[in-house]
mmCIF file with all atom_site columns, C-alpha atoms and ligand atoms in Angstrom:
data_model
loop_
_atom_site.group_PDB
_atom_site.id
_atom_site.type_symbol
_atom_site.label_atom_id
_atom_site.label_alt_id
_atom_site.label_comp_id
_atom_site.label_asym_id
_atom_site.label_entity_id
_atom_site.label_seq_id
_atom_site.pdbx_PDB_ins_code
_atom_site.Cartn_x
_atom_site.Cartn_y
_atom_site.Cartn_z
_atom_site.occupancy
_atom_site.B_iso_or_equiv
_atom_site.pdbx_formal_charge
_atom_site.auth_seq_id
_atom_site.auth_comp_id
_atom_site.auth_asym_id
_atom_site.auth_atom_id
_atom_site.pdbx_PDB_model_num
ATOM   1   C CA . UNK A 1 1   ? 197.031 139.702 56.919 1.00 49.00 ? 237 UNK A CA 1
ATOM   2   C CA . UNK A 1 2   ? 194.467 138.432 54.571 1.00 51.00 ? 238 UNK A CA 1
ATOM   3   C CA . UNK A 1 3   ? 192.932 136.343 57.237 1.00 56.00 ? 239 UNK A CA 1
ATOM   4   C CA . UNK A 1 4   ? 192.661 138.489 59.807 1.00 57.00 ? 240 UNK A CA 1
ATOM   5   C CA . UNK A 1 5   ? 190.919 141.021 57.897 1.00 51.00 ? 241 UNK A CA 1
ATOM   6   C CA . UNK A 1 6   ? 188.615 138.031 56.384 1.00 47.00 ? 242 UNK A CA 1
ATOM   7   C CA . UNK A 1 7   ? 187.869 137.216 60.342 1.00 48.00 ? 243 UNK A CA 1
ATOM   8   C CA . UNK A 1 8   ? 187.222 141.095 61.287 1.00 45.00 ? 244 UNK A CA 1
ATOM   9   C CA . UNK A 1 9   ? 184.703 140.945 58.563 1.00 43.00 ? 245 UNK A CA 1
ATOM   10  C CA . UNK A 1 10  ? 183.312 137.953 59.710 1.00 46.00 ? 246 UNK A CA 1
ATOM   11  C CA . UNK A 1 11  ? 182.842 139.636 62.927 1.00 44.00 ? 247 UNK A CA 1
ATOM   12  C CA . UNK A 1 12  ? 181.597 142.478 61.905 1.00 42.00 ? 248 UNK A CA 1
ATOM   13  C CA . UNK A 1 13  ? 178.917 140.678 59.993 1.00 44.00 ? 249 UNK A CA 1
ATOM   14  C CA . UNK A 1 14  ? 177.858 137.942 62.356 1.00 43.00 ? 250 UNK A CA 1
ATOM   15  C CA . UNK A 1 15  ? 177.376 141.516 64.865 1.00 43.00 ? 251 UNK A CA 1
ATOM   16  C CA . UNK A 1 16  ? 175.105 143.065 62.730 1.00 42.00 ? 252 UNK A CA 1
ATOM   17  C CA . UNK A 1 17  ? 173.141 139.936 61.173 1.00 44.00 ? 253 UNK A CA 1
ATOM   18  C CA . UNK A 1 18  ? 172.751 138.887 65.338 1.00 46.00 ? 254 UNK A CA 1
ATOM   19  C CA . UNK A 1 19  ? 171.821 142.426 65.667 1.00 46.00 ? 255 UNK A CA 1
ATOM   20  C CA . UNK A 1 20  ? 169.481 142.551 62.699 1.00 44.00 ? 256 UNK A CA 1
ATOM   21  C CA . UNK A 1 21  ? 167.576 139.353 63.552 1.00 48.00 ? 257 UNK A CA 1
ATOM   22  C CA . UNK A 1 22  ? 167.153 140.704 66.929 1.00 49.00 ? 258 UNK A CA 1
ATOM   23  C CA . UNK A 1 23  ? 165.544 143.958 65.946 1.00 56.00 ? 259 UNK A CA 1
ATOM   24  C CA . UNK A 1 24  ? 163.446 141.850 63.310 1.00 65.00 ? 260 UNK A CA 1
ATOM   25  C CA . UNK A 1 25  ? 161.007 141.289 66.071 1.00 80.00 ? 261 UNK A CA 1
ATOM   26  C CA . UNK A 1 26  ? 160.021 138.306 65.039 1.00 86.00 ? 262 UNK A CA 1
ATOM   27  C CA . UNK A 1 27  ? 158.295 135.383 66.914 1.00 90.00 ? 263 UNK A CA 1
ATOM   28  C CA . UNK A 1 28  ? 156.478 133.371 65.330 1.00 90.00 ? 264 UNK A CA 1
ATOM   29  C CA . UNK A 1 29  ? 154.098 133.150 62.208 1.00 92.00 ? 265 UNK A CA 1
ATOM   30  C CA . UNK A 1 30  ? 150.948 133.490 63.526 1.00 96.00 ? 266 UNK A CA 1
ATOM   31  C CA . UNK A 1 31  ? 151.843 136.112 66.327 1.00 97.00 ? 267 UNK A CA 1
ATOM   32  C CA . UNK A 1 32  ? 151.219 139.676 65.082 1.00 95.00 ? 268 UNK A CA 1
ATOM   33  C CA . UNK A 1 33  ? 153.593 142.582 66.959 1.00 95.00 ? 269 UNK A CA 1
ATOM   34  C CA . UNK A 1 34  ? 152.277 145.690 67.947 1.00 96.00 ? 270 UNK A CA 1
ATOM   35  C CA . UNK A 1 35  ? 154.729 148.011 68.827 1.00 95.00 ? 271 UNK A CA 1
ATOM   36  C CA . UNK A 1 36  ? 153.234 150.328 71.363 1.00 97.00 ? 272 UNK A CA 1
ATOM   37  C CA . UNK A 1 37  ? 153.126 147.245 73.457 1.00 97.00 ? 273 UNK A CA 1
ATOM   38  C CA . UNK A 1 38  ? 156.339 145.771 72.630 1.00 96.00 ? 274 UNK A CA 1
ATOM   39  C CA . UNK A 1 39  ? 154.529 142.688 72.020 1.00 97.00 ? 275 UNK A CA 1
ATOM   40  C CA . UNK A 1 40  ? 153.311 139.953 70.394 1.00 97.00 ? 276 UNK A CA 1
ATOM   41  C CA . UNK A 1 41  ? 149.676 138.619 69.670 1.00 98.00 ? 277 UNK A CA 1
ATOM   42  C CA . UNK A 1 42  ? 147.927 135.477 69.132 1.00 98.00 ? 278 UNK A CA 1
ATOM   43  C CA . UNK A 1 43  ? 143.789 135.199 69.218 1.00 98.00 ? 279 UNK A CA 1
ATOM   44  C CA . UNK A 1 44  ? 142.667 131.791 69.496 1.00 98.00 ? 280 UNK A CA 1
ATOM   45  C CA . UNK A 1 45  ? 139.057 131.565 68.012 1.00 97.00 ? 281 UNK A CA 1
ATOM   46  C CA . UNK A 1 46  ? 138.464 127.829 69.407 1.00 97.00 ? 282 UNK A CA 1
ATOM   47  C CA . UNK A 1 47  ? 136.908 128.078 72.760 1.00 98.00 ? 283 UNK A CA 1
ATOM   48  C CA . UNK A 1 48  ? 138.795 126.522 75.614 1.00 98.00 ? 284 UNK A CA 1
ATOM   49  C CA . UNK A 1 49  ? 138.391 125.860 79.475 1.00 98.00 ? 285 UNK A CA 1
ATOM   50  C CA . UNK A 1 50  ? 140.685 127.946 81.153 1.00 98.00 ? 286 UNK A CA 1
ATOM   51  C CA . UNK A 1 51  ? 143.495 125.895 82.191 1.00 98.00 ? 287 UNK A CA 1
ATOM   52  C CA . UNK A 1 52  ? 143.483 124.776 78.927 1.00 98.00 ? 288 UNK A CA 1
ATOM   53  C CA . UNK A 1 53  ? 143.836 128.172 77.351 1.00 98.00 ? 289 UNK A CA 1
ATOM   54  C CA . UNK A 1 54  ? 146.501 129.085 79.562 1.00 98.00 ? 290 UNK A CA 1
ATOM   55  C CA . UNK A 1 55  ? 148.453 125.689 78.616 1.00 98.00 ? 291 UNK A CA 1
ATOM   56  C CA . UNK A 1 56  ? 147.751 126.069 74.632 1.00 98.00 ? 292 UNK A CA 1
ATOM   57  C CA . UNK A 1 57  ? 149.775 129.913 75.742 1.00 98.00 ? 293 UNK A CA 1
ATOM   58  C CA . UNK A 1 58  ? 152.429 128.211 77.424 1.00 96.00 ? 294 UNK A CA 1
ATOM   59  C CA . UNK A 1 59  ? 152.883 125.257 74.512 1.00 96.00 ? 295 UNK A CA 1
ATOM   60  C CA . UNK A 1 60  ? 153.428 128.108 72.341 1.00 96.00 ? 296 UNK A CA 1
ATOM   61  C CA . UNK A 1 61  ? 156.488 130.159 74.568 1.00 93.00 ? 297 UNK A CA 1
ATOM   62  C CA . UNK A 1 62  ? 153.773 132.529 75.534 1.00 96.00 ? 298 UNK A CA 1
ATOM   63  C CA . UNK A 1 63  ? 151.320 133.494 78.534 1.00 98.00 ? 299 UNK A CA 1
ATOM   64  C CA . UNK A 1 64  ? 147.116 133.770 78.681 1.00 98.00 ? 300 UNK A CA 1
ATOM   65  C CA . UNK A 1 65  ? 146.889 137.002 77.866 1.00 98.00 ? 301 UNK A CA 1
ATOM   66  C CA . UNK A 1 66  ? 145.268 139.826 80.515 1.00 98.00 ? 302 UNK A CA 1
ATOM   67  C CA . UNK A 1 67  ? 145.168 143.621 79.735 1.00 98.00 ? 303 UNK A CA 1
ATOM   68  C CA . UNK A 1 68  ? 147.848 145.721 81.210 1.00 98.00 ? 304 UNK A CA 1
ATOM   69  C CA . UNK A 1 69  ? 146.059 148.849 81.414 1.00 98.00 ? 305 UNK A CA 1
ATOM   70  C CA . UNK A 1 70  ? 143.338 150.816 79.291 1.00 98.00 ? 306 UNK A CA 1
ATOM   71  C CA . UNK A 1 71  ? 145.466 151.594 76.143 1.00 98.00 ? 307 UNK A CA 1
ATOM   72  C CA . UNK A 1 72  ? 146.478 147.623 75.591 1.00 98.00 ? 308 UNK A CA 1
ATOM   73  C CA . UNK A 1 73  ? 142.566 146.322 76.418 1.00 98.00 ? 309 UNK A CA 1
ATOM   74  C CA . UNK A 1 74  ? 140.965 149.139 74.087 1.00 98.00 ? 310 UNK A CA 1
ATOM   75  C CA . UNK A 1 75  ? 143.491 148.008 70.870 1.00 98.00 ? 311 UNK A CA 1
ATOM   76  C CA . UNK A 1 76  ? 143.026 144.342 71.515 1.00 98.00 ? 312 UNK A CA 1
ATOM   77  C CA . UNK A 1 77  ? 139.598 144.458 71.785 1.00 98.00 ? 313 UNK A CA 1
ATOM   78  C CA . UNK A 1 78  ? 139.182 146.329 68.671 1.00 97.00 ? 314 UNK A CA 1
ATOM   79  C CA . UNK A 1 79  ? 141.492 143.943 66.951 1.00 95.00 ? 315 UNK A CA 1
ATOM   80  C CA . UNK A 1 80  ? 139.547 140.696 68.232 1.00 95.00 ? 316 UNK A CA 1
ATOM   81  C CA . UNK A 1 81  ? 136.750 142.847 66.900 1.00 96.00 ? 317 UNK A CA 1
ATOM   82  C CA . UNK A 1 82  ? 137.841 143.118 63.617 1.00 95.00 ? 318 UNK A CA 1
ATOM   83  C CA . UNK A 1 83  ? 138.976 139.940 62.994 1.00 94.00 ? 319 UNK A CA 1
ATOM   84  C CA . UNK A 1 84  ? 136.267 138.061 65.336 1.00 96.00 ? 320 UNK A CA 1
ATOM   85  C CA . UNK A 1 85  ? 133.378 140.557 65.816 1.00 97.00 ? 321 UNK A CA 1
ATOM   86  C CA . UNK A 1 86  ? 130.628 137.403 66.871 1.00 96.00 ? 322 UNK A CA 1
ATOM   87  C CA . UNK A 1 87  ? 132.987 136.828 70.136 1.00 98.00 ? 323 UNK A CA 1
ATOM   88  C CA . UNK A 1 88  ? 131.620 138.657 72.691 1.00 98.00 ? 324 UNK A CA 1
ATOM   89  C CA . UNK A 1 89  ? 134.026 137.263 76.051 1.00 98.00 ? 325 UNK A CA 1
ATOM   90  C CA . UNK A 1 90  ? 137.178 136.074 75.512 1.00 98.00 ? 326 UNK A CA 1
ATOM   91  C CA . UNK A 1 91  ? 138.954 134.198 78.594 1.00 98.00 ? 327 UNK A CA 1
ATOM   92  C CA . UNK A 1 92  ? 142.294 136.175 79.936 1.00 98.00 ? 328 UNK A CA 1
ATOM   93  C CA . UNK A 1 93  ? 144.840 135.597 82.586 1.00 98.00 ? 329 UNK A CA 1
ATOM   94  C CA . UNK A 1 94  ? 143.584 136.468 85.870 1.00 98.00 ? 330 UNK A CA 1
ATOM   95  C CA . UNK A 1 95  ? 142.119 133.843 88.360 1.00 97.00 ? 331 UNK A CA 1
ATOM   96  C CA . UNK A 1 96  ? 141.444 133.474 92.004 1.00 96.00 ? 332 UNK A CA 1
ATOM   97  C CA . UNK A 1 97  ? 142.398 129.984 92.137 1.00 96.00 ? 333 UNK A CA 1
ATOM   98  C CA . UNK A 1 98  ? 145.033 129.863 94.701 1.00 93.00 ? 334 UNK A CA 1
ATOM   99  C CA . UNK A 1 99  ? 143.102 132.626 97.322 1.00 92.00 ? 335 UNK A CA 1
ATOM   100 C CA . UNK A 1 100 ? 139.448 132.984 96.887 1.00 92.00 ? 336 UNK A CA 1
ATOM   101 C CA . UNK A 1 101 ? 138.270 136.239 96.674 1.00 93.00 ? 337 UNK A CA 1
ATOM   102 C CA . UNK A 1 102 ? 141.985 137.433 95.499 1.00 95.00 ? 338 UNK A CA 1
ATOM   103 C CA . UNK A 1 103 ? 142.595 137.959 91.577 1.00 96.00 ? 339 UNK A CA 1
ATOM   104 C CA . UNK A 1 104 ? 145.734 137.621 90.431 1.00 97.00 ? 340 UNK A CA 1
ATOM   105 C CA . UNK A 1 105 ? 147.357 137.834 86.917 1.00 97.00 ? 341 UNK A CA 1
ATOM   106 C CA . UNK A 1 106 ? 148.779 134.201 85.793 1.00 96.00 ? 342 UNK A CA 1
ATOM   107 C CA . UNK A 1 107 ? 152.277 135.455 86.755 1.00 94.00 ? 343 UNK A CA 1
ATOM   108 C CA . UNK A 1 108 ? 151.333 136.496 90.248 1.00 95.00 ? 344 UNK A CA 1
ATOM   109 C CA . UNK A 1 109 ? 150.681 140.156 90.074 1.00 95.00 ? 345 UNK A CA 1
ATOM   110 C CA . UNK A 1 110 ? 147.534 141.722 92.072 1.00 95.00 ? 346 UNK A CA 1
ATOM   111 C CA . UNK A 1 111 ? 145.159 142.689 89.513 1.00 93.00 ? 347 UNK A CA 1
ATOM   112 C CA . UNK A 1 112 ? 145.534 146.135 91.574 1.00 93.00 ? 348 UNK A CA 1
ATOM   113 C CA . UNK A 1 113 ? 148.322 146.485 89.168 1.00 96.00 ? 349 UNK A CA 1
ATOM   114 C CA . UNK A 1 114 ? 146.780 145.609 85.931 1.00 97.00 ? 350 UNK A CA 1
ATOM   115 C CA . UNK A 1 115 ? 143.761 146.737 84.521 1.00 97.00 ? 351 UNK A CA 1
ATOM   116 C CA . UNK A 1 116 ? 141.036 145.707 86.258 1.00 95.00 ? 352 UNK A CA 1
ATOM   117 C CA . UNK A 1 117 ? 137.875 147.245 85.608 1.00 97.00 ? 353 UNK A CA 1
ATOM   118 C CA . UNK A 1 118 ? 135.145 144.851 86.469 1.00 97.00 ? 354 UNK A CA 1
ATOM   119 C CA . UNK A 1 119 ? 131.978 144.887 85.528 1.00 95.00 ? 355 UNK A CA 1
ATOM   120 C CA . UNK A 1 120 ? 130.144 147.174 88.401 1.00 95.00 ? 356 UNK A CA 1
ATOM   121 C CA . UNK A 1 121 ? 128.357 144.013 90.362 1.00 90.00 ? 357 UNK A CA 1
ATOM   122 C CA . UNK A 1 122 ? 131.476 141.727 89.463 1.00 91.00 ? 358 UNK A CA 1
ATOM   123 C CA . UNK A 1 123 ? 133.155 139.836 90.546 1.00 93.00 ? 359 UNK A CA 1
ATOM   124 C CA . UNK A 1 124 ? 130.881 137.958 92.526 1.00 89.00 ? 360 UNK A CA 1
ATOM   125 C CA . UNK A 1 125 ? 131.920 134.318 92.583 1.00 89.00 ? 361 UNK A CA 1
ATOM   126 C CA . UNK A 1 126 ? 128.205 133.422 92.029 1.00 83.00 ? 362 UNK A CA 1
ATOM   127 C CA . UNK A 1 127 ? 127.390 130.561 93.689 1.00 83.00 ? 363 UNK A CA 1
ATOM   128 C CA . UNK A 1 128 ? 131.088 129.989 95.283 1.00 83.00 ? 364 UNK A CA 1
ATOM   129 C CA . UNK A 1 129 ? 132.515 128.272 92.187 1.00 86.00 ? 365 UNK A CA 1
ATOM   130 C CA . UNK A 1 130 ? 133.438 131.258 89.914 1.00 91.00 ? 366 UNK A CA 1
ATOM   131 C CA . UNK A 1 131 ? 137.276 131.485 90.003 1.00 96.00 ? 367 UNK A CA 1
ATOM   132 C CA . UNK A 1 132 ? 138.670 132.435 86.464 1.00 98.00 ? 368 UNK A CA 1
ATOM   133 C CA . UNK A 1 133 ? 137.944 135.806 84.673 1.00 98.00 ? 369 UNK A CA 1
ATOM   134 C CA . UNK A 1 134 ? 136.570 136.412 81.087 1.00 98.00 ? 370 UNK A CA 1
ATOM   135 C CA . UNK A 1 135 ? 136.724 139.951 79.434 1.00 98.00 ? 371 UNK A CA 1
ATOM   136 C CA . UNK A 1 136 ? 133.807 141.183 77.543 1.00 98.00 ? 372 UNK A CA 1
ATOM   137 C CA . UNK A 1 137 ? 133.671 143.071 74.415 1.00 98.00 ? 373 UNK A CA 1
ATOM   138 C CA . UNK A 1 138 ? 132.731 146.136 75.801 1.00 97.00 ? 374 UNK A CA 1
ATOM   139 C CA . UNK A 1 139 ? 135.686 146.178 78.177 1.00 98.00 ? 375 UNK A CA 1
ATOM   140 C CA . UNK A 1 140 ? 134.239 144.772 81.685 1.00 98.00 ? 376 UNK A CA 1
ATOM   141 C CA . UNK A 1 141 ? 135.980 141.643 83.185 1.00 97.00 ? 377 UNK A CA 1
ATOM   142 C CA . UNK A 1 142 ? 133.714 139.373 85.070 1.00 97.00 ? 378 UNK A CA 1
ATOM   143 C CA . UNK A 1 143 ? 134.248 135.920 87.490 1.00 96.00 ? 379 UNK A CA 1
ATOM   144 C CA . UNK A 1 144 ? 132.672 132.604 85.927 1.00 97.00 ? 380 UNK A CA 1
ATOM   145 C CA . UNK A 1 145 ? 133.485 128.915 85.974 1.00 96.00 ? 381 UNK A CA 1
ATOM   146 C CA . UNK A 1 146 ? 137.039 127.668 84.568 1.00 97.00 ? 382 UNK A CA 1
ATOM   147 C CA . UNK A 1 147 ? 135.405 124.528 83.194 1.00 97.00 ? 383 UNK A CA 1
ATOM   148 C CA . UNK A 1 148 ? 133.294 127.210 80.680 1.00 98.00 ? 384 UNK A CA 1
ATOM   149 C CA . UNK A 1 149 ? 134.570 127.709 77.168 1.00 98.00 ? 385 UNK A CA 1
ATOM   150 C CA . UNK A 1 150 ? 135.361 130.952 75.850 1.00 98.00 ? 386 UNK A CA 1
ATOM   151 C CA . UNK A 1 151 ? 138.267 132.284 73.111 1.00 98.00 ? 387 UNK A CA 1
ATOM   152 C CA . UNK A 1 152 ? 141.491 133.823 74.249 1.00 98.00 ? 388 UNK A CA 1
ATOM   153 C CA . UNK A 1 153 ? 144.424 135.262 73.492 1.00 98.00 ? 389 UNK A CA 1
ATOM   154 C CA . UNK A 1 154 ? 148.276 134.301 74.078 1.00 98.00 ? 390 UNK A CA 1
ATOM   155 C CA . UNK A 1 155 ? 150.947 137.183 74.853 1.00 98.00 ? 391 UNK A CA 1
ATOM   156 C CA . UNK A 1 156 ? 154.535 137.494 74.292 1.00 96.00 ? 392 UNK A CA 1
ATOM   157 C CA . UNK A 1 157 ? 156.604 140.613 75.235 1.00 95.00 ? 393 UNK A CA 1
ATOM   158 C CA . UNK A 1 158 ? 159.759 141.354 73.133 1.00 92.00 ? 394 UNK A CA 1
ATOM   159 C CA . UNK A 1 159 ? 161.547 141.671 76.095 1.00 89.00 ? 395 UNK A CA 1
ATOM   160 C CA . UNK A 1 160 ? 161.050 138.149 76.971 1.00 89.00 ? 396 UNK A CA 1
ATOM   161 C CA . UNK A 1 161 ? 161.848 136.803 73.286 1.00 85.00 ? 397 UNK A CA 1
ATOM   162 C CA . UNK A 1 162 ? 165.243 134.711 73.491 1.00 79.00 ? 398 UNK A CA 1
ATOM   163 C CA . UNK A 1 163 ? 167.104 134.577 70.402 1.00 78.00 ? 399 UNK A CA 1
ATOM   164 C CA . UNK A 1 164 ? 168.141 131.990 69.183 1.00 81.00 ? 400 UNK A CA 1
ATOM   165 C CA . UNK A 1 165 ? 171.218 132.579 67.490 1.00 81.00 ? 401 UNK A CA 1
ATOM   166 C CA . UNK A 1 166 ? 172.454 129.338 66.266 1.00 83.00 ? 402 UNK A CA 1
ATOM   167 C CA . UNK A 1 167 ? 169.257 128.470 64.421 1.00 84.00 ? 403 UNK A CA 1
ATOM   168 C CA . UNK A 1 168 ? 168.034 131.923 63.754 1.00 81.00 ? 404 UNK A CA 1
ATOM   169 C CA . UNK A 1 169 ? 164.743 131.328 65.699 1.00 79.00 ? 405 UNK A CA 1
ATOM   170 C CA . UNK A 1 170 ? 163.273 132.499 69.142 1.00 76.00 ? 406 UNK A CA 1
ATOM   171 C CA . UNK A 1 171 ? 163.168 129.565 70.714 1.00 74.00 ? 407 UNK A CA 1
ATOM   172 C CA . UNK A 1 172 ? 166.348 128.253 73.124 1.00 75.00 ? 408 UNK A CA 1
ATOM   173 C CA . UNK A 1 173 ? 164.594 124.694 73.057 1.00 77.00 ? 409 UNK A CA 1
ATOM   174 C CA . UNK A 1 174 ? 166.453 123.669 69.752 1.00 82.00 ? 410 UNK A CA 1
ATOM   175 C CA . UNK A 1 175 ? 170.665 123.019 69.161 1.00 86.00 ? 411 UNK A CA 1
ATOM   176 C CA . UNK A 1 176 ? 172.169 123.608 66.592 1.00 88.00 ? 412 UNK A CA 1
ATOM   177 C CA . UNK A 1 177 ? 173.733 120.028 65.182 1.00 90.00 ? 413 UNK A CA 1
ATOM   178 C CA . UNK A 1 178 ? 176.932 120.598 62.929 1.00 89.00 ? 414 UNK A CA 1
ATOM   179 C CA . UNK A 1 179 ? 176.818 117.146 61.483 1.00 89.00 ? 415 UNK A CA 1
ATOM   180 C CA . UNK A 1 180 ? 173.339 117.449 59.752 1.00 89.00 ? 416 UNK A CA 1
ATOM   181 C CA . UNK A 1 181 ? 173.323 121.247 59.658 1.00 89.00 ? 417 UNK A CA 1
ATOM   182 C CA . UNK A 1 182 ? 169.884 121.353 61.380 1.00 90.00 ? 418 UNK A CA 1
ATOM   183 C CA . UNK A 1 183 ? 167.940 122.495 64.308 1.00 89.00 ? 419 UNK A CA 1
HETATM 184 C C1 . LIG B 2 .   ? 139.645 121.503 80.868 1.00 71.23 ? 617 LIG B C1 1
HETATM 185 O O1 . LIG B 2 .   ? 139.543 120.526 79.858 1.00 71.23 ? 617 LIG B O1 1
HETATM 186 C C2 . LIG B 2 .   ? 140.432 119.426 80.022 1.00 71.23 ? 617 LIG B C2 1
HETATM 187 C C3 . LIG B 2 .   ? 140.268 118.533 78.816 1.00 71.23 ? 617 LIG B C3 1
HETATM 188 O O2 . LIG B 2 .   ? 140.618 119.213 77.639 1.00 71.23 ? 617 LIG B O2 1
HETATM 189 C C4 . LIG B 2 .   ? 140.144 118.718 81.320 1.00 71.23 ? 617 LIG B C4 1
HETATM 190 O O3 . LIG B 2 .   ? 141.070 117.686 81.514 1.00 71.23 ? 617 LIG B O3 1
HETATM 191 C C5 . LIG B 2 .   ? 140.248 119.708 82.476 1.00 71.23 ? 617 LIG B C5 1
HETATM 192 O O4 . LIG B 2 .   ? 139.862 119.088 83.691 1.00 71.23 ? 617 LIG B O4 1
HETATM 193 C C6 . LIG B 2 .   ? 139.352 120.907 82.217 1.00 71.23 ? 617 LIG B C6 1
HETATM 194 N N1 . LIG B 2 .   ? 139.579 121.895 83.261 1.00 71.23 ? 617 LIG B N1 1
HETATM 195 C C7 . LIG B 2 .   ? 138.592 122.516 83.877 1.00 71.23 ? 617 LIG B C7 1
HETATM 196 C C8 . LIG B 2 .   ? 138.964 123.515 84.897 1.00 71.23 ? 617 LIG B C8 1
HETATM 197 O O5 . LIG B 2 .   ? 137.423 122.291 83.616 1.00 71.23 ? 617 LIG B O5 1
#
């Protein structure tokens, strides 16, 4: 009898604490959350090319970040701005690399979908080699070279947060190892 009620309890609690590390919203240290976009945050000051931005995302479990619409570009901006007001264009996830002349976000969507106000005489893939997009304080996206260096930010939505239950952390790359009692 004992037992059983010890292992209903046990139950109970590992429900909620799964529960309540889940709702934490947590992914990593230096990710802030914003809540009206269910997501998480990372500016990286350090100027990058553009594949290498968009592999520094992916190294951390996120994506090269690219405005959804007006409401997500206008707070990010203003928080880049706060924190960073001498960057004027920061690199984001849109590129015509694999169809010239069509922009598409880093996970395949027509920038039709996203926000995509360009600047009014962009993109123009000035002298055929612009293929990857920057985004400029002000709001405007324009074309320019992927080789050029600009800051960026990373993106990661809650939705796509795995929890890691065994070693209380997002990340499904680590097991749990009973001998040593570490991740
Ligand atoms: C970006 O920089 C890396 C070195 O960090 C280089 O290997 C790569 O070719 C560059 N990519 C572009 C598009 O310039």
């Amino acid at each position: 009898m004992v037992s059983k009620t010890l292992l209903f309890f046990t139950f109970v609690n590992f429900v909620f604490y799964s529960y309540g590390e889940r709702s934490n919203k947590f992914f990593r240290n230096d990710y802030n959350y914003i809540e009206a976009f269910q997501s998480f945050y990372k500016l990286h000051p350090i100027p990058q090319n553009w594949t290498d931005a968009k592999r520094v995302c992916a190294l951390e479990g996120a994506t090269l970040w690219h405005p959804e619409n007006d409401n997500e570009a206008n707070e990010l901006i203003a928080s880049w701005q706060k924190a960073n007001p001498n960057i004027e264009w920061i690199f984001v996830g849109l590129s015509d690399l694999l169809v010239e002349g069509v922009f598409e976000t880093v996970s395949g969507k027509p920038t039709s979908q996203v926000y995509s106000k360009w600047d009014p005489s962009q993109p123009d893939n000035y002298r055929g080699i612009q293929d990857c997009v920057r985004l400029k304080n002000i709001g405007v996206l324009d074309d320019v070279e992927c080789h050029h260096k600009y800051p960026f930010t990373c993106k990661k939505t809650l939705s796509s947060l795995e929890w890691n239950y065994q070693c209380k952390i997002p990340n499904l790359d680590y097991v749990y190892n009973k001998l040593n009692n570490n991740c």
